[in-house]
């Protein structure tokens, strides 16, 4: 497959707001900074989480709530474009009190206790997500 090449434009750190929505807060940081393409990681803790699992056979997301305080062991994702707006695609791994981990595709409704974001703004071609028949997902296409 053909990769798209970028130069790192700038990198940043941001403290995300207590009681903020994790997905929307990440989007806001990129949007308010005028960044259209990027990559990020975040760590911290959430009060409750809303995530999804994509069923490859039925091509549908099943969402579920992890309704307990949890550590953000890892939240990684990227920023590109969908329908003229920036789109944040993120996955999250959460550590629970008993040491086990749960996670999935990050959805709105994940409430921040505390979180630190590290982001990289990428300089280069803007990628747009378009519907892909084979997977049923909105994937990058140039
Ligand atoms: Zn995903």
Coordinates of N, CA and C and ligand atoms in Angstrom, one line a residue:
X1 N 0.8 -1.2 0.0 CA 0.0 0.0 0.0 C 0.9 1.2 0.0
X2 N 0.3 2.3 -0.5 CA 1.1 3.5 -0.6 C 0.9 4.4 0.7
X3 N 2.0 4.7 1.3 CA 1.9 5.6 2.5 C 1.8 7.0 2.0
X4 N 1.3 7.9 2.9 CA 1.4 9.3 2.7 C 2.4 9.9 3.6
X5 N 3.3 10.7 3.0 CA 4.4 11.2 3.8 C 4.1 12.6 4.4
X6 N 4.6 12.8 5.6 CA 4.4 14.1 6.3 C 5.7 14.5 7.0
X7 N 5.7 15.8 7.2 CA 6.7 16.3 8.1 C 6.1 16.8 9.4
X8 N 6.7 16.5 10.5 CA 6.1 17.0 11.8 C 6.2 18.5 11.8
X9 N 5.0 19.1 12.0 CA 5.0 20.6 12.0 C 5.3 21.1 13.3
X10 N 4.5 20.7 14.3 CA 4.8 21.1 15.7 C 4.2 20.0 16.6
X11 N 4.8 20.0 17.8 CA 4.3 19.0 18.8 C 3.8 19.9 20.0
X12 N 2.9 19.3 20.7 CA 2.3 20.0 21.8 C 1.9 19.1 23.0
X13 N 1.8 19.7 24.1 CA 1.3 19.0 25.3 C 0.0 19.8 25.7
X14 N -1.0 19.2 26.2 CA -2.2 19.9 26.7 C -2.7 19.1 27.9
X15 N -3.2 19.9 28.8 CA -4.0 19.3 30.0 C -5.4 19.3 29.6
X16 N -6.1 18.2 29.6 CA -7.5 18.2 29.2 C -8.4 18.4 30.5
X17 N -9.6 19.0 30.3 CA -10.3 19.4 31.4 C -11.0 18.3 32.2
X18 N -11.0 18.5 33.5 CA -11.7 17.6 34.5 C -13.2 17.7 34.1
X19 N -13.8 16.5 34.0 CA -15.2 16.4 33.6 C -15.5 16.7 32.2
X20 N -14.5 16.9 31.4 CA -14.7 17.1 30.0 C -14.9 15.8 29.3
X21 N -15.4 15.8 28.1 CA -15.6 14.6 27.3 C -14.2 14.3 26.6
X22 N -13.7 13.2 26.7 CA -12.3 12.9 26.2 C -12.2 13.1 24.7
X23 N -13.1 12.5 24.0 CA -13.0 12.6 22.5 C -13.2 14.0 22.0
X24 N -14.2 14.7 22.6 CA -14.4 16.1 22.2 C -13.3 17.0 22.6
X25 N -12.8 16.8 23.8 CA -11.7 17.6 24.3 C -10.4 17.5 23.4
X26 N -10.1 16.2 22.9 CA -9.0 16.1 22.0 C -9.3 16.8 20.7
X27 N -10.5 16.6 20.2 CA -10.9 17.3 19.0 C -10.7 18.8 19.1
X28 N -11.2 19.4 20.2 CA -11.1 20.8 20.4 C -9.7 21.3 20.4
X29 N -8.8 20.6 21.1 CA -7.4 21.1 21.1 C -6.9 21.2 19.7
X30 N -7.1 20.1 18.8 CA -6.6 20.2 17.5 C -7.3 21.3 16.7
X31 N -8.7 21.4 16.8 CA -9.4 22.3 16.1 C -9.1 23.8 16.4
X32 N -9.0 24.1 17.7 CA -8.7 25.4 18.1 C -7.2 25.8 17.8
X33 N -6.4 24.8 17.5 CA -5.0 25.1 17.1 C -4.9 25.1 15.6
X34 N -6.0 24.9 14.9 CA -6.0 25.0 13.5 C -5.2 23.8 12.8
X35 N -5.2 22.7 13.5 CA -4.5 21.5 13.0 C -5.5 20.5 12.3
X36 N -5.2 20.2 11.0 CA -6.1 19.3 10.3 C -5.6 17.9 10.2
X37 N -4.3 17.7 10.3 CA -3.8 16.3 10.3 C -2.9 16.2 11.5
X38 N -3.0 15.0 12.1 CA -2.1 14.8 13.3 C -2.2 13.5 13.9
X39 N -1.4 13.3 14.9 CA -1.3 12.1 15.7 C -1.3 12.4 17.1
X40 N -1.8 11.6 18.0 CA -1.7 11.9 19.4 C -1.7 10.6 20.3
X41 N -1.2 10.9 21.5 CA -1.4 9.9 22.6 C -1.9 10.6 23.8
X42 N -2.6 9.9 24.7 CA -3.0 10.6 25.9 C -3.0 9.5 27.0
X43 N -2.7 10.0 28.2 CA -2.7 9.1 29.4 C -3.5 9.9 30.5
X44 N -3.8 9.2 31.6 CA -4.6 9.9 32.6 C -5.6 8.9 33.3
X45 N -6.7 9.5 33.6 CA -7.8 8.7 34.2 C -9.2 9.2 33.8
X46 N -10.1 8.2 33.7 CA -11.5 8.6 33.4 C -12.4 8.2 34.5
X47 N -13.6 8.9 34.6 CA -14.6 8.5 35.5 C -15.5 7.4 35.0
X48 N -15.8 7.5 33.7 CA -16.6 6.5 33.0 C -16.2 6.5 31.6
X49 N -16.4 5.4 30.9 CA -15.9 5.3 29.5 C -17.0 4.7 28.6
X50 N -17.1 5.2 27.4 CA -18.0 4.7 26.4 C -17.1 4.3 25.1
X51 N -17.1 3.0 24.9 CA -16.3 2.5 23.8 C -17.1 1.6 22.9
X52 N -16.5 1.2 21.8 CA -17.2 0.3 20.9 C -16.2 -0.8 20.3
X53 N -16.9 -1.8 19.9 CA -16.1 -2.9 19.2 C -16.8 -3.1 17.9
X54 N -15.9 -3.2 16.8 CA -16.5 -3.3 15.5 C -16.6 -4.8 15.1
X55 N -17.8 -5.2 14.8 CA -18.0 -6.6 14.3 C -17.7 -6.7 12.8
X56 N -16.6 -7.3 12.5 CA -16.2 -7.4 11.1 C -17.2 -8.1 10.2
X57 N -17.9 -9.1 10.8 CA -18.9 -9.9 10.0 C -20.1 -9.1 9.7
X58 N -20.7 -8.4 10.7 CA -21.9 -7.7 10.5 C -21.7 -6.3 10.1
X59 N -20.4 -5.8 10.2 CA -20.0 -4.4 9.9 C -20.8 -3.4 10.7
X60 N -20.9 -3.7 12.0 CA -21.6 -2.8 12.9 C -20.8 -2.7 14.2
X61 N -20.9 -1.5 14.8 CA -20.3 -1.3 16.1 C -21.2 -1.7 17.2
X62 N -20.7 -2.4 18.2 CA -21.4 -2.6 19.4 C -20.8 -1.7 20.4
X63 N -21.6 -0.9 21.1 CA -20.9 0.0 22.0 C -21.3 -0.5 23.5
X64 N -20.4 -0.1 24.4 CA -20.7 -0.5 25.8 C -20.0 0.6 26.7
X65 N -20.5 0.6 27.9 CA -20.0 1.5 28.9 C -19.2 0.8 29.9
X66 N -18.1 1.4 30.3 CA -17.3 0.9 31.4 C -17.5 1.9 32.5
X67 N -18.4 1.6 33.4 CA -18.9 2.7 34.3 C -18.2 2.6 35.6
X68 N -16.9 2.8 35.6 CA -16.1 2.8 36.9 C -14.8 3.6 36.6
X69 N -14.3 4.2 37.7 CA -13.0 4.9 37.5 C -12.0 4.0 36.9
X70 N -11.2 4.5 36.0 CA -10.2 3.7 35.3 C -9.0 4.5 34.9
X71 N -7.8 3.9 34.8 CA -6.6 4.6 34.3 C -6.6 4.5 32.8
X72 N -6.3 5.6 32.2 CA -6.0 5.5 30.7 C -4.6 5.0 30.6
X73 N -4.5 3.7 30.3 CA -3.2 3.1 30.1 C -2.6 3.6 28.8
X74 N -3.5 3.7 27.8 CA -3.1 4.2 26.5 C -4.3 4.7 25.7
X75 N -4.2 5.8 25.2 CA -5.2 6.3 24.2 C -4.4 6.8 23.0
X76 N -4.6 6.2 21.9 CA -3.8 6.6 20.7 C -4.8 6.9 19.6
X77 N -4.4 7.8 18.7 CA -5.3 8.1 17.6 C -4.7 9.1 16.6
X78 N -5.5 9.4 15.6 CA -5.1 10.3 14.6 C -6.2 11.3 14.3
X79 N -5.8 12.3 13.5 CA -6.8 13.4 13.1 C -6.7 13.5 11.6
X80 N -7.8 13.4 11.0 CA -7.9 13.7 9.5 C -9.2 14.3 9.3
X81 N -9.7 14.1 8.1 CA -10.9 14.9 7.7 C -12.1 14.0 7.3
X82 N -13.3 14.4 7.8 CA -14.5 13.7 7.3 C -15.6 14.7 7.0
X83 N -16.1 14.7 5.8 CA -17.2 15.7 5.5 C -16.9 17.1 5.8
X84 N -15.6 17.5 5.5 CA -15.3 18.9 5.7 C -14.9 19.3 7.1
X85 N -15.0 18.4 8.1 CA -14.6 18.7 9.5 C -13.5 17.8 9.8
X86 N -12.7 18.2 10.9 CA -11.7 17.2 11.4 C -12.4 16.1 12.1
X87 N -11.7 14.9 12.0 CA -12.3 13.7 12.6 C -11.2 13.1 13.5
X88 N -11.5 12.8 14.7 CA -10.6 12.1 15.6 C -10.9 10.7 15.6
X89 N -9.9 9.8 15.3 CA -10.1 8.4 15.4 C -9.2 7.9 16.6
X90 N -9.8 7.4 17.6 CA -9.0 7.0 18.8 C -9.4 5.7 19.4
X91 N -8.4 5.0 19.9 CA -8.6 3.7 20.6 C -8.1 3.9 22.0
X92 N -8.7 3.3 23.0 CA -8.3 3.5 24.4 C -8.2 2.1 25.1
X93 N -7.2 2.0 25.9 CA -7.0 0.8 26.8 C -7.1 1.4 28.2
X94 N -8.0 0.8 29.0 CA -8.3 1.3 30.3 C -7.9 0.2 31.3
X95 N -7.2 0.7 32.4 CA -6.8 -0.2 33.5 C -7.8 -0.1 34.6
X96 N -8.4 -1.2 35.0 CA -9.4 -1.2 36.1 C -8.7 -1.5 37.5
X97 N -9.5 -1.4 38.5 CA -9.0 -1.5 39.9 C -8.4 -2.8 40.2
X98 N -8.9 -3.9 39.5 CA -8.4 -5.2 39.8 C -7.2 -5.6 38.9
X99 N -6.7 -4.6 38.1 CA -5.5 -4.8 37.3 C -5.8 -5.3 35.9
X100 N -7.1 -5.6 35.6 CA -7.4 -6.1 34.3 C -7.6 -4.8 33.4
X101 N -7.6 -5.1 32.1 CA -7.8 -4.0 31.1 C -9.0 -4.3 30.2
X102 N -9.6 -3.2 29.9 CA -10.7 -3.2 28.9 C -10.5 -2.0 27.9
X103 N -11.1 -2.1 26.8 CA -11.0 -0.9 25.9 C -11.7 -1.1 24.6
X104 N -11.4 -0.2 23.7 CA -12.1 -0.3 22.4 C -11.9 1.1 21.7
X105 N -12.8 1.2 20.7 CA -12.8 2.4 19.8 C -13.5 3.5 20.7
X106 N -12.8 4.6 20.9 CA -13.3 5.6 21.8 C -14.5 6.4 21.2
X107 N -15.5 6.5 22.1 CA -16.7 7.2 21.7 C -16.9 8.4 22.6
X108 N -17.8 9.3 22.2 CA -18.2 10.4 23.1 C -18.9 9.8 24.3
X109 N -18.8 10.5 25.5 CA -19.4 9.9 26.7 C -18.3 9.4 27.6
X110 N -17.1 9.5 27.3 CA -16.0 9.1 28.1 C -15.5 10.4 28.9
X111 N -15.7 10.3 30.2 CA -15.6 11.5 31.0 C -14.2 11.6 31.7
X112 N -13.5 12.7 31.5 CA -12.1 12.8 32.0 C -12.1 13.1 33.5
X113 N -11.3 12.3 34.2 CA -10.9 12.7 35.6 C -9.7 13.6 35.5
X114 N -8.7 13.2 34.8 CA -7.5 14.0 34.5 C -6.8 13.4 33.3
X115 N -6.3 14.2 32.4 CA -5.7 13.6 31.2 C -4.7 14.6 30.6
X116 N -3.6 14.0 30.2 CA -2.5 14.7 29.5 C -2.4 14.2 28.1
X117 N -2.4 15.2 27.2 CA -2.4 14.9 25.7 C -1.1 15.3 25.1
X118 N -0.5 14.4 24.3 CA 0.7 14.8 23.5 C 0.3 14.7 22.1
X119 N 0.4 15.7 21.3 CA 0.0 15.7 20.0 C 1.1 16.2 19.0
X120 N 1.0 15.7 17.8 CA 1.9 16.1 16.7 C 1.0 16.6 15.5
X121 N 1.3 17.8 15.1 CA 0.6 18.3 13.9 C 1.5 17.9 12.7
X122 N 0.8 17.4 11.7 CA 1.5 16.9 10.5 C 1.3 17.9 9.4
X123 N 2.5 18.1 8.7 CA 2.4 19.0 7.5 C 2.5 18.2 6.2
X124 N 1.4 18.4 5.4 CA 1.4 17.6 4.2 C -0.1 17.5 3.7
X125 N -0.3 16.6 2.8 CA -1.6 16.3 2.2 C -2.6 16.0 3.2
X126 N -3.8 16.7 3.0 CA -4.9 16.4 3.9 C -5.6 15.1 3.5
X127 N -5.8 14.2 4.4 CA -6.5 13.0 4.1 C -7.9 13.0 4.5
X128 N -8.8 12.6 3.6 CA -10.2 12.5 3.9 C -10.6 11.1 4.1
X129 N -11.5 10.9 5.0 CA -12.1 9.5 5.2 C -13.3 9.4 4.3
X130 N -13.4 8.3 3.6 CA -14.5 8.0 2.7 C -15.0 6.6 3.0
X131 N -16.3 6.4 2.8 CA -16.9 5.1 3.0 C -16.2 4.0 2.2
X132 N -15.9 2.9 2.8 CA -15.2 1.8 2.1 C -16.2 0.6 2.1
X133 N -16.5 0.1 0.9 CA -17.5 -0.9 0.8 C -17.1 -2.3 1.4
X134 N -15.8 -2.6 1.3 CA -15.3 -3.9 1.7 C -15.4 -4.0 3.3
X135 N -15.0 -2.9 4.0 CA -14.9 -3.0 5.4 C -16.1 -2.4 6.1
X136 N -16.8 -1.5 5.4 CA -18.0 -0.8 6.0 C -17.5 0.4 6.8
X137 N -16.2 0.7 6.7 CA -15.7 1.8 7.5 C -15.4 3.0 6.7
X138 N -15.2 4.1 7.3 CA -14.7 5.3 6.6 C -13.2 5.3 6.7
X139 N -12.6 5.0 5.6 CA -11.1 4.9 5.6 C -10.5 6.0 4.8
X140 N -9.2 6.2 5.0 CA -8.5 7.2 4.2 C -8.4 6.9 2.7
X141 N -8.7 8.0 2.0 CA -8.5 7.8 0.5 C -8.0 9.2 0.1
X142 N -7.1 9.2 -0.9 CA -6.5 10.4 -1.4 C -7.2 11.0 -2.6
Ligands
LIG1 ZN1 -11.6 2.6 15.6

